[in-house]
mmCIF file of C-alpha atoms in Angstrom:
data_model
loop_
_atom_site.group_PDB
_atom_site.id
_atom_site.type_symbol
_atom_site.label_atom_id
_atom_site.label_comp_id
_atom_site.label_asym_id
_atom_site.label_seq_id
_atom_site.Cartn_x
_atom_site.Cartn_y
_atom_site.Cartn_z
ATOM 1 C CA MET P 1187 -19.372 6.534 2.135
ATOM 2 C CA THR P 1188 -19.558 10.289 3.640
ATOM 3 C CA THR P 1189 -18.480 12.524 0.357
ATOM 4 C CA HIS P 1190 -17.309 16.224 0.848
ATOM 5 C CA PRO P 1191 -19.785 18.261 -0.912
ATOM 6 C CA GLU P 1192 -16.856 19.989 -2.867
ATOM 7 C CA LEU P 1193 -15.270 16.699 -4.231
ATOM 8 C CA SER P 1194 -15.625 17.179 -8.025
ATOM 9 C CA GLY P 1195 -14.161 15.943 -11.406
ATOM 10 C CA ASP P 1196 -14.986 15.200 -14.654
ATOM 11 C CA ASP P 1197 -14.028 11.261 -14.843
ATOM 12 C CA ALA P 1198 -16.520 9.650 -12.858
ATOM 13 C CA PRO P 1199 -15.928 6.168 -12.175
ATOM 14 C CA ALA P 1200 -17.851 3.831 -14.290
ATOM 15 C CA PRO P 1201 -19.819 0.784 -12.896
ATOM 16 C CA LEU P 1202 -17.202 -2.149 -12.776
ATOM 17 C CA THR P 1203 -17.695 -5.416 -15.250
ATOM 18 C CA HIS P 1204 -18.349 -8.689 -14.074
ATOM 19 C CA GLU P 1205 -14.803 -9.251 -15.223
ATOM 20 C CA GLN P 1206 -13.410 -6.539 -13.178
ATOM 21 C CA LEU P 1207 -15.473 -7.652 -10.160
ATOM 22 C CA ARG P 1208 -13.973 -11.401 -10.318
ATOM 23 C CA GLU P 1209 -10.496 -9.692 -10.969
ATOM 24 C CA LEU P 1210 -10.884 -7.853 -7.476
ATOM 25 C CA TYR P 1211 -11.894 -10.855 -5.923
ATOM 26 C CA ALA P 1212 -8.991 -12.820 -7.527
ATOM 27 C CA LEU P 1213 -6.418 -9.859 -6.269
ATOM 28 C CA MET P 1214 -7.964 -9.895 -2.587
ATOM 29 C CA SER P 1215 -7.536 -13.819 -2.477
ATOM 30 C CA ALA P 1216 -3.846 -13.726 -3.624
ATOM 31 C CA VAL P 1217 -2.869 -11.171 -1.302
ATOM 32 C CA ARG P 1218 -4.965 -13.094 1.327
ATOM 33 C CA ARG P 1219 -2.628 -16.264 0.846
ATOM 34 C CA LEU P 1220 0.690 -13.997 0.295
ATOM 35 C CA ASP P 1221 0.160 -12.283 3.623
ATOM 36 C CA THR P 1222 -0.388 -15.304 5.245
ATOM 37 C CA ALA P 1223 2.487 -17.098 3.413
ATOM 38 C CA ALA P 1224 5.062 -14.127 4.599
ATOM 39 C CA VAL P 1225 4.456 -14.337 8.184
ATOM 40 C CA ALA P 1226 5.425 -18.363 7.890
ATOM 41 C CA TRP P 1227 8.368 -17.249 5.936
ATOM 42 C CA GLN P 1228 9.264 -15.036 8.785
ATOM 43 C CA ARG P 1229 8.962 -17.668 11.078
ATOM 44 C CA GLN P 1230 11.329 -20.112 8.962
ATOM 45 C CA GLY P 1231 13.904 -17.297 8.319
ATOM 46 C CA ILE P 1232 13.152 -16.636 4.750
ATOM 47 C CA ILE P 1233 12.645 -12.968 5.536
ATOM 48 C CA PRO P 1234 13.410 -11.209 8.727
ATOM 49 C CA GLY P 1235 10.297 -9.437 9.159
ATOM 50 C CA TYR P 1236 7.056 -8.547 7.924
ATOM 51 C CA ALA P 1237 4.024 -6.203 8.475
ATOM 52 C CA PRO P 1238 1.019 -8.595 7.908
ATOM 53 C CA GLU P 1239 -2.205 -6.921 6.307
ATOM 54 C CA LEU P 1240 -4.780 -9.345 7.438
ATOM 55 C CA GLY P 1241 -8.328 -7.863 7.052
ATOM 56 C CA GLN P 1242 -7.021 -5.134 4.883
ATOM 57 C CA GLU P 1243 -7.247 -6.221 1.684
ATOM 58 C CA ALA P 1244 -10.164 -4.656 0.462
ATOM 59 C CA ALA P 1245 -8.710 -0.883 1.286
ATOM 60 C CA GLN P 1246 -5.460 -2.040 -0.329
ATOM 61 C CA VAL P 1247 -6.457 -3.868 -3.669
ATOM 62 C CA GLY P 1248 -9.646 -1.514 -4.520
ATOM 63 C CA SER P 1249 -7.239 1.602 -3.963
ATOM 64 C CA GLY P 1250 -4.304 0.185 -6.094
ATOM 65 C CA TYR P 1251 -6.886 -0.905 -8.483
ATOM 66 C CA ALA P 1252 -7.946 2.573 -9.417
ATOM 67 C CA VAL P 1253 -4.636 3.895 -9.609
ATOM 68 C CA ASP P 1254 -3.822 5.226 -13.656
ATOM 69 C CA ARG P 1255 -0.070 3.532 -13.776
ATOM 70 C CA THR P 1256 0.617 5.566 -16.917
ATOM 71 C CA ARG P 1257 0.803 8.700 -15.205
ATOM 72 C CA ASP P 1258 0.067 8.466 -11.478
ATOM 73 C CA PHE P 1259 2.325 7.509 -8.585
ATOM 74 C CA VAL P 1260 1.756 5.760 -5.344
ATOM 75 C CA PHE P 1261 3.932 6.339 -2.245
ATOM 76 C CA PRO P 1262 3.756 3.306 0.281
ATOM 77 C CA THR P 1263 4.603 2.651 3.858
ATOM 78 C CA TYR P 1264 5.642 -0.955 4.913
ATOM 79 C CA ARG P 1265 2.164 -2.545 4.706
ATOM 80 C CA GLU P 1266 0.901 -1.820 1.047
ATOM 81 C CA MET P 1267 1.750 -5.487 -0.090
ATOM 82 C CA GLY P 1268 -1.892 -5.639 -1.738
ATOM 83 C CA VAL P 1269 -1.761 -2.256 -3.271
ATOM 84 C CA ALA P 1270 1.509 -3.671 -4.982
ATOM 85 C CA LYS P 1271 -0.318 -6.640 -6.100
ATOM 86 C CA ALA P 1272 -3.039 -4.689 -7.566
ATOM 87 C CA MET P 1273 -0.851 -2.433 -9.579
ATOM 88 C CA GLY P 1274 0.838 -5.331 -10.996
ATOM 89 C CA LEU P 1275 4.332 -5.159 -9.136
ATOM 90 C CA ASP P 1276 7.073 -7.987 -9.792
ATOM 91 C CA MET P 1277 5.955 -9.835 -6.480
ATOM 92 C CA VAL P 1278 9.261 -11.359 -5.984
ATOM 93 C CA GLY P 1279 11.024 -8.060 -6.447
ATOM 94 C CA TYR P 1280 8.241 -6.950 -4.002
ATOM 95 C CA MET P 1281 8.612 -9.204 -1.364
ATOM 96 C CA SER P 1282 12.305 -9.619 -1.596
ATOM 97 C CA THR P 1283 12.674 -5.953 -0.194
ATOM 98 C CA HIS P 1284 11.756 -7.604 3.345
ATOM 99 C CA LYS P 1285 15.223 -9.506 2.987
ATOM 100 C CA ALA P 1286 16.653 -5.991 4.066
ATOM 101 C CA THR P 1287 19.460 -7.337 1.774
ATOM 102 C CA TRP P 1288 18.706 -4.540 -1.273
ATOM 103 C CA HIS P 1289 19.948 -0.969 -2.212
ATOM 104 C CA GLY P 1290 17.244 1.227 -4.058
ATOM 105 C CA GLY P 1291 14.965 -1.502 -4.480
ATOM 106 C CA MET P 1292 14.214 -4.985 -6.145
ATOM 107 C CA TYR P 1293 11.948 -3.648 -8.362
ATOM 108 C CA ASN P 1294 11.877 -0.552 -10.796
ATOM 109 C CA PRO P 1295 9.744 2.171 -8.969
ATOM 110 C CA LEU P 1296 9.783 4.208 -12.316
ATOM 111 C CA GLU P 1297 8.666 1.332 -14.474
ATOM 112 C CA SER P 1298 5.821 0.449 -11.877
ATOM 113 C CA ARG P 1299 5.029 3.560 -10.638
ATOM 114 C CA PHE P 1300 5.449 2.377 -6.911
ATOM 115 C CA ALA P 1301 8.007 4.180 -4.616
ATOM 116 C CA PRO P 1302 10.313 2.156 -2.706
ATOM 117 C CA ILE P 1303 8.888 1.131 0.687
ATOM 118 C CA GLN P 1304 9.019 3.805 3.382
ATOM 119 C CA ALA P 1305 9.522 2.624 6.850
ATOM 120 C CA VAL P 1306 9.859 5.777 8.418
ATOM 121 C CA VAL P 1307 6.297 6.361 9.894
ATOM 122 C CA ALA P 1308 4.431 9.215 7.740
ATOM 123 C CA GLY P 1309 7.566 9.719 5.525
ATOM 124 C CA SER P 1310 5.992 8.786 2.440
ATOM 125 C CA VAL P 1311 3.487 11.760 2.842
ATOM 126 C CA LEU P 1312 6.530 14.412 2.207
ATOM 127 C CA HIS P 1313 7.784 12.363 -1.003
ATOM 128 C CA ALA P 1314 4.407 12.519 -2.273
ATOM 129 C CA VAL P 1315 3.211 16.012 -2.086
ATOM 130 C CA GLY P 1316 7.037 16.901 -3.331
ATOM 131 C CA TRP P 1317 6.519 14.729 -6.472
ATOM 132 C CA ALA P 1318 3.000 15.964 -6.800
ATOM 133 C CA HIS P 1319 3.846 19.849 -6.464
ATOM 134 C CA GLY P 1320 6.382 19.118 -9.515
ATOM 135 C CA GLN P 1321 3.650 17.948 -11.321
ATOM 136 C CA THR P 1322 2.002 21.313 -11.404
ATOM 137 C CA LEU P 1323 5.113 22.660 -12.244
ATOM 138 C CA SER P 1324 5.682 20.407 -15.108
ATOM 139 C CA CYS P 1325 2.292 19.492 -16.958
ATOM 140 C CA PRO P 1326 -0.356 21.308 -15.068
ATOM 141 C CA THR P 1327 -2.909 20.474 -17.806
ATOM 142 C CA ASP P 1328 -2.707 16.685 -17.326
ATOM 143 C CA SER P 1329 -0.823 16.209 -14.094
ATOM 144 C CA GLY P 1330 -0.281 12.378 -12.701
ATOM 145 C CA VAL P 1331 -1.728 12.079 -8.991
ATOM 146 C CA ALA P 1332 0.287 11.259 -6.235
ATOM 147 C CA VAL P 1333 -1.437 8.308 -3.587
ATOM 148 C CA THR P 1334 0.251 8.329 -0.382
ATOM 149 C CA TYR P 1335 -0.569 5.763 2.234
ATOM 150 C CA PHE P 1336 -0.598 5.850 5.920
ATOM 151 C CA GLY P 1337 -2.008 4.514 9.070
ATOM 152 C CA ASP P 1338 -4.442 6.396 11.723
ATOM 153 C CA GLY P 1339 -1.136 6.776 13.717
ATOM 154 C CA ALA P 1340 0.814 8.137 11.569
ATOM 155 C CA SER P 1341 -1.555 10.515 10.759
ATOM 156 C CA SER P 1342 -0.546 12.430 14.482
ATOM 157 C CA GLN P 1343 2.790 13.182 12.946
ATOM 158 C CA GLY P 1344 3.846 16.140 12.273
ATOM 159 C CA ASP P 1345 4.934 15.666 8.727
ATOM 160 C CA VAL P 1346 1.377 14.730 8.009
ATOM 161 C CA HIS P 1347 0.338 18.473 9.186
ATOM 162 C CA GLU P 1348 2.957 20.064 6.921
ATOM 163 C CA ALA P 1349 2.122 18.105 4.045
ATOM 164 C CA MET P 1350 -1.465 18.474 4.081
ATOM 165 C CA ASN P 1351 -0.898 22.437 4.433
ATOM 166 C CA PHE P 1352 1.462 22.421 1.815
ATOM 167 C CA ALA P 1353 -0.405 20.486 -0.567
ATOM 168 C CA ALA P 1354 -3.731 22.314 -0.086
ATOM 169 C CA VAL P 1355 -1.696 25.652 -0.383
ATOM 170 C CA MET P 1356 0.040 24.730 -3.550
ATOM 171 C CA LYS P 1357 -3.235 22.505 -4.745
ATOM 172 C CA ALA P 1358 -0.991 19.782 -5.120
ATOM 173 C CA PRO P 1359 -2.440 16.433 -6.831
ATOM 174 C CA VAL P 1360 -2.479 14.238 -4.036
ATOM 175 C CA VAL P 1361 -4.625 11.408 -2.544
ATOM 176 C CA PHE P 1362 -3.823 11.014 0.945
ATOM 177 C CA PHE P 1363 -5.440 7.715 1.639
ATOM 178 C CA VAL P 1364 -5.653 6.667 5.055
ATOM 179 C CA GLN P 1365 -6.031 2.880 6.603
ATOM 180 C CA ASN P 1366 -7.843 3.251 9.793
ATOM 181 C CA ASN P 1367 -7.203 -0.223 11.024
ATOM 182 C CA GLY P 1368 -8.401 0.705 14.825
ATOM 183 C CA TRP P 1369 -4.812 0.413 15.846
ATOM 184 C CA ALA P 1370 -1.422 2.664 16.327
ATOM 185 C CA ILE P 1371 0.690 -0.406 17.051
ATOM 186 C CA SER P 1372 -0.760 -1.151 20.834
ATOM 187 C CA VAL P 1373 -3.059 1.948 21.231
ATOM 188 C CA PRO P 1374 -6.379 1.982 19.913
ATOM 189 C CA THR P 1375 -7.844 4.955 17.491
ATOM 190 C CA GLU P 1376 -10.079 6.640 20.122
ATOM 191 C CA ARG P 1377 -6.548 7.253 22.395
ATOM 192 C CA GLN P 1378 -4.613 8.441 19.270
ATOM 193 C CA VAL P 1379 -6.887 10.469 16.863
ATOM 194 C CA ALA P 1380 -8.744 13.515 18.647
ATOM 195 C CA GLY P 1381 -12.218 13.403 17.602
ATOM 196 C CA GLY P 1382 -12.130 9.639 16.163
ATOM 197 C CA SER P 1383 -11.750 10.505 12.652
ATOM 198 C CA VAL P 1384 -8.833 11.291 10.349
ATOM 199 C CA ALA P 1385 -11.000 12.335 7.792
ATOM 200 C CA ALA P 1386 -12.482 15.380 9.639
ATOM 201 C CA ARG P 1387 -9.014 16.852 9.837
ATOM 202 C CA ALA P 1388 -9.003 18.045 6.621
ATOM 203 C CA ALA P 1389 -11.597 20.613 6.954
ATOM 204 C CA GLY P 1390 -9.024 22.434 8.681
ATOM 205 C CA TYR P 1391 -6.459 22.794 5.833
ATOM 206 C CA GLY P 1392 -9.792 23.048 3.360
ATOM 207 C CA ILE P 1393 -9.642 19.792 1.821
ATOM 208 C CA PRO P 1394 -12.512 17.691 0.775
ATOM 209 C CA SER P 1395 -12.599 14.456 2.167
ATOM 210 C CA LEU P 1396 -14.219 10.786 2.157
ATOM 211 C CA GLN P 1397 -14.477 8.565 4.352
ATOM 212 C CA VAL P 1398 -15.522 5.132 3.355
ATOM 213 C CA ASP P 1399 -16.249 1.484 4.615
ATOM 214 C CA GLY P 1400 -12.478 0.392 4.026
ATOM 215 C CA ASN P 1401 -13.497 -3.435 4.057
ATOM 216 C CA ASP P 1402 -15.954 -3.040 0.826
ATOM 217 C CA VAL P 1403 -13.558 -3.160 -2.347
ATOM 218 C CA VAL P 1404 -15.956 -1.940 -4.646
ATOM 219 C CA ALA P 1405 -16.756 1.525 -2.060
ATOM 220 C CA VAL P 1406 -12.736 1.656 -1.948
ATOM 221 C CA TYR P 1407 -12.755 1.621 -5.513
ATOM 222 C CA GLN P 1408 -14.868 4.300 -6.279
ATOM 223 C CA ALA P 1409 -14.084 6.515 -3.777
ATOM 224 C CA THR P 1410 -10.091 6.079 -5.059
ATOM 225 C CA ARG P 1411 -11.574 7.007 -8.553
ATOM 226 C CA SER P 1412 -13.387 9.883 -7.340
ATOM 227 C CA ALA P 1413 -10.657 11.475 -5.557
ATOM 228 C CA LEU P 1414 -8.350 10.986 -8.314
ATOM 229 C CA ALA P 1415 -10.626 12.436 -10.786
ATOM 230 C CA HIS P 1416 -11.215 15.348 -8.436
ATOM 231 C CA CYS P 1417 -7.410 15.934 -8.122
ATOM 232 C CA ARG P 1418 -6.564 15.619 -11.881
ATOM 233 C CA SER P 1419 -9.147 18.162 -12.610
ATOM 234 C CA GLY P 1420 -6.812 21.088 -10.979
ATOM 235 C CA ASN P 1421 -8.820 21.083 -7.863
ATOM 236 C CA GLY P 1422 -5.991 20.176 -4.989
ATOM 237 C CA PRO P 1423 -5.689 17.292 -2.776
ATOM 238 C CA VAL P 1424 -8.447 14.659 -1.348
ATOM 239 C CA VAL P 1425 -7.960 12.907 2.084
ATOM 240 C CA ILE P 1426 -9.598 9.279 2.139
ATOM 241 C CA GLU P 1427 -10.056 7.443 5.541
ATOM 242 C CA ALA P 1428 -10.935 3.937 4.777
ATOM 243 C CA MET P 1429 -12.538 2.266 7.864
ATOM 244 C CA THR P 1430 -10.776 -1.014 8.271
ATOM 245 C CA TYR P 1431 -9.449 -3.435 10.884
ATOM 246 C CA ARG P 1432 -6.064 -5.069 11.551
ATOM 247 C CA ARG P 1433 -6.770 -8.658 12.292
ATOM 248 C CA GLY P 1434 -3.239 -9.747 13.119
ATOM 249 C CA PRO P 1435 -0.318 -8.254 14.759
ATOM 250 C CA HIS P 1436 1.440 -4.747 14.057
ATOM 251 C CA SER P 1437 4.246 -6.721 12.673
ATOM 252 C CA THR P 1438 5.864 -10.360 13.158
ATOM 253 C CA ALA P 1439 7.508 -8.856 15.964
ATOM 254 C CA ASP P 1440 4.429 -7.634 17.824
ATOM 255 C CA ASP P 1441 2.260 -9.778 20.330
ATOM 256 C CA PRO P 1442 -1.386 -8.387 20.026
ATOM 257 C CA GLY P 1443 -2.502 -10.336 22.851
ATOM 258 C CA ARG P 1444 -0.789 -8.043 24.959
ATOM 259 C CA TYR P 1445 -3.206 -5.286 24.267
ATOM 260 C CA ARG P 1446 -6.511 -6.728 23.098
ATOM 261 C CA THR P 1447 -8.122 -10.059 23.686
ATOM 262 C CA LEU P 1448 -9.188 -12.699 20.781
ATOM 263 C CA GLU P 1449 -12.861 -12.343 21.476
ATOM 264 C CA GLU P 1450 -12.526 -8.072 21.615
ATOM 265 C CA GLU P 1451 -10.590 -8.366 18.409
ATOM 266 C CA ARG P 1452 -13.492 -10.739 16.967
ATOM 267 C CA LEU P 1453 -16.127 -8.422 18.194
ATOM 268 C CA ALA P 1454 -14.434 -5.349 16.430
ATOM 269 C CA ALA P 1455 -12.995 -6.822 13.255
ATOM 270 C CA GLY P 1456 -16.651 -7.598 11.877
ATOM 271 C CA GLU P 1457 -16.954 -9.659 8.824
ATOM 272 C CA ASP P 1458 -14.246 -10.984 7.115
ATOM 273 C CA PRO P 1459 -13.793 -8.467 3.929
ATOM 274 C CA LEU P 1460 -12.971 -11.409 1.682
ATOM 275 C CA GLU P 1461 -16.225 -13.402 2.350
ATOM 276 C CA ARG P 1462 -18.171 -10.477 2.574
ATOM 277 C CA PHE P 1463 -17.240 -9.861 -1.428
ATOM 278 C CA LYS P 1464 -17.658 -13.521 -2.015
ATOM 279 C CA ARG P 1465 -21.208 -13.456 -0.681
ATOM 280 C CA ARG P 1466 -21.635 -10.516 -2.822
ATOM 281 C CA LEU P 1467 -20.372 -12.310 -6.020
ATOM 282 C CA LEU P 1468 -22.697 -15.119 -5.608
ATOM 283 C CA ALA P 1469 -25.893 -13.286 -4.674
ATOM 284 C CA ASP P 1470 -25.225 -11.032 -7.874
ATOM 285 C CA GLY P 1471 -24.577 -14.098 -9.970
ATOM 286 C CA VAL P 1472 -21.035 -12.994 -10.833
ATOM 287 C CA ALA P 1473 -19.024 -15.739 -9.976
ATOM 288 C CA ASP P 1474 -19.702 -19.277 -8.740
ATOM 289 C CA GLU P 1475 -17.936 -21.743 -6.271
ATOM 290 C CA ALA P 1476 -15.609 -23.061 -9.219
ATOM 291 C CA PHE P 1477 -14.403 -19.601 -9.598
ATOM 292 C CA PHE P 1478 -13.870 -19.352 -5.864
ATOM 293 C CA ALA P 1479 -11.994 -22.400 -6.052
ATOM 294 C CA GLU P 1480 -9.530 -21.516 -8.603
ATOM 295 C CA ALA P 1481 -8.928 -18.399 -7.663
ATOM 296 C CA GLN P 1482 -7.576 -19.874 -4.208
ATOM 297 C CA ARG P 1483 -5.541 -22.707 -6.241
ATOM 298 C CA ALA P 1484 -4.035 -19.920 -8.186
ATOM 299 C CA ALA P 1485 -3.304 -18.009 -5.152
ATOM 300 C CA GLU P 1486 -1.555 -20.782 -3.474
ATOM 301 C CA GLU P 1487 0.307 -21.454 -6.738
ATOM 302 C CA GLU P 1488 1.565 -17.811 -7.133
ATOM 303 C CA ALA P 1489 2.382 -17.975 -3.264
ATOM 304 C CA GLU P 1490 4.820 -20.931 -3.505
ATOM 305 C CA ALA P 1491 6.320 -19.395 -6.788
ATOM 306 C CA ILE P 1492 7.402 -16.076 -4.959
ATOM 307 C CA ARG P 1493 8.802 -18.106 -2.152
ATOM 308 C CA THR P 1494 11.055 -19.913 -4.391
ATOM 309 C CA GLY P 1495 11.885 -16.508 -6.335
ATOM 310 C CA ILE P 1496 12.950 -15.416 -3.296
ATOM 311 C CA GLU P 1497 14.998 -18.363 -1.934
ATOM 312 C CA GLU P 1498 16.622 -18.522 -5.252
ATOM 313 C CA LEU P 1499 18.076 -14.729 -5.300
ATOM 314 C CA GLY P 1500 21.905 -14.755 -4.784
ATOM 315 C CA PRO P 1501 23.369 -12.197 -2.401
ATOM 316 C CA ARG P 1502 23.206 -8.737 -3.367
ATOM 317 C CA PRO P 1503 26.679 -7.157 -4.611
ATOM 318 C CA GLY P 1504 27.914 -4.751 -1.919
ATOM 319 C CA ALA P 1505 29.114 -2.484 -4.586
ATOM 320 C CA GLU P 1506 25.509 -1.544 -5.297
ATOM 321 C CA MET P 1507 25.265 0.857 -2.806
ATOM 322 C CA PHE P 1508 27.747 3.032 -4.540
ATOM 323 C CA SER P 1509 25.436 3.018 -7.941
ATOM 324 C CA MET P 1510 21.922 3.188 -6.226
ATOM 325 C CA VAL P 1511 22.167 5.018 -2.959
ATOM 326 C CA PHE P 1512 24.074 8.060 -4.013
ATOM 327 C CA GLN P 1513 23.068 10.366 -7.030
ATOM 328 C CA GLU P 1514 26.174 11.991 -7.067
ATOM 329 C CA PRO P 1515 29.136 10.046 -5.198
ATOM 330 C CA THR P 1516 32.090 12.239 -3.628
ATOM 331 C CA PRO P 1517 35.428 11.624 -5.016
ATOM 332 C CA ASP P 1518 36.090 9.366 -1.846
ATOM 333 C CA LEU P 1519 32.790 7.470 -2.223
ATOM 334 C CA GLN P 1520 34.120 6.919 -5.895
ATOM 335 C CA SER P 1521 37.577 5.704 -5.133
ATOM 336 C CA GLN P 1522 35.885 3.178 -2.751
ATOM 337 C CA ALA P 1523 33.904 1.892 -5.366
ATOM 338 C CA THR P 1524 36.714 1.389 -7.726
ATOM 339 C CA ALA P 1525 38.688 -0.424 -4.729
ATOM 340 C CA TRP P 1526 35.714 -2.505 -4.027
ATOM 341 C CA ARG P 1527 35.500 -3.651 -7.715
ATOM 342 C CA GLU P 1528 38.882 -4.255 -8.094
ATOM 343 C CA GLU P 1529 39.143 -6.216 -5.087
ATOM 344 C CA SER P 1530 35.925 -8.452 -6.156
ATOM 345 C CA GLU P 1531 37.730 -9.400 -9.464
ATOM 346 C CA HIS P 1532 40.659 -10.850 -7.622
ATOM 347 C CA VAL P 1533 38.272 -13.014 -5.262
#
């Protein structure tokens, strides 16, 4: 892990206990199984689309596990299922958003501290900086920290430049968490990011940065905790670049075989993060084979329960758009909502 010398904070991360290490593995196992299942659900027509995260479990679980859910707020993209799981979201509610039949979310963003899924590339960074700046205005001595996720491809968007510049100038407590998975859809990082590193760009804004092994869940957790402590101490934003690899397609509509071979994928991906962590826990005597078997069983059981929960959901009421999409409906919208409800009562 490369750490910027200016990164500081009073809340240095304590070593993880054996129980916490086992919990991290169980979370990663659950995410891996649910991710694989979600791809199958899309093929079966249960959900219309999904963005897989195979190979990115450590980056997501490690960072999500570090978040303080009593005061921080996460602003995700469309690929942060592992973060949602690590933060304890209702996974039926989270996965149901992929049905594209909801208005405002099937889970409660305020209670979960996890903003609605953002499909606009780099759109979440602007929301995160706005929320974080609000924190400095309302409670500057004990502010929550915004954690915003985006990829190496999204880092080239103009919105990211504006967000980082504003956050640096205003010392907004934001962790810009970049999952560099090697590909911006079909374009490799070396053709997308000048210089090859998103973290290196942080210096241009006067922001400290960390580049961490994104396939090491403990390293990711520690880096995120350190970054959160830095922000919480009033030092402004931090950029984390987690170096990982997208082992599957960009989405269920993508065919990675068009731009890379299976051999290239195997060589570039390196060691599987789940197997790597398992080997470490075994070597350190933290867990045994019985634990891993139980983690796998629990993951399969949970994935099946989530599938059942999704399939049992009824259609979303059309009138929901009037109460969830618009904060202050216009008179015309209010009359439409009234007409909709009256018509529904007579059906």
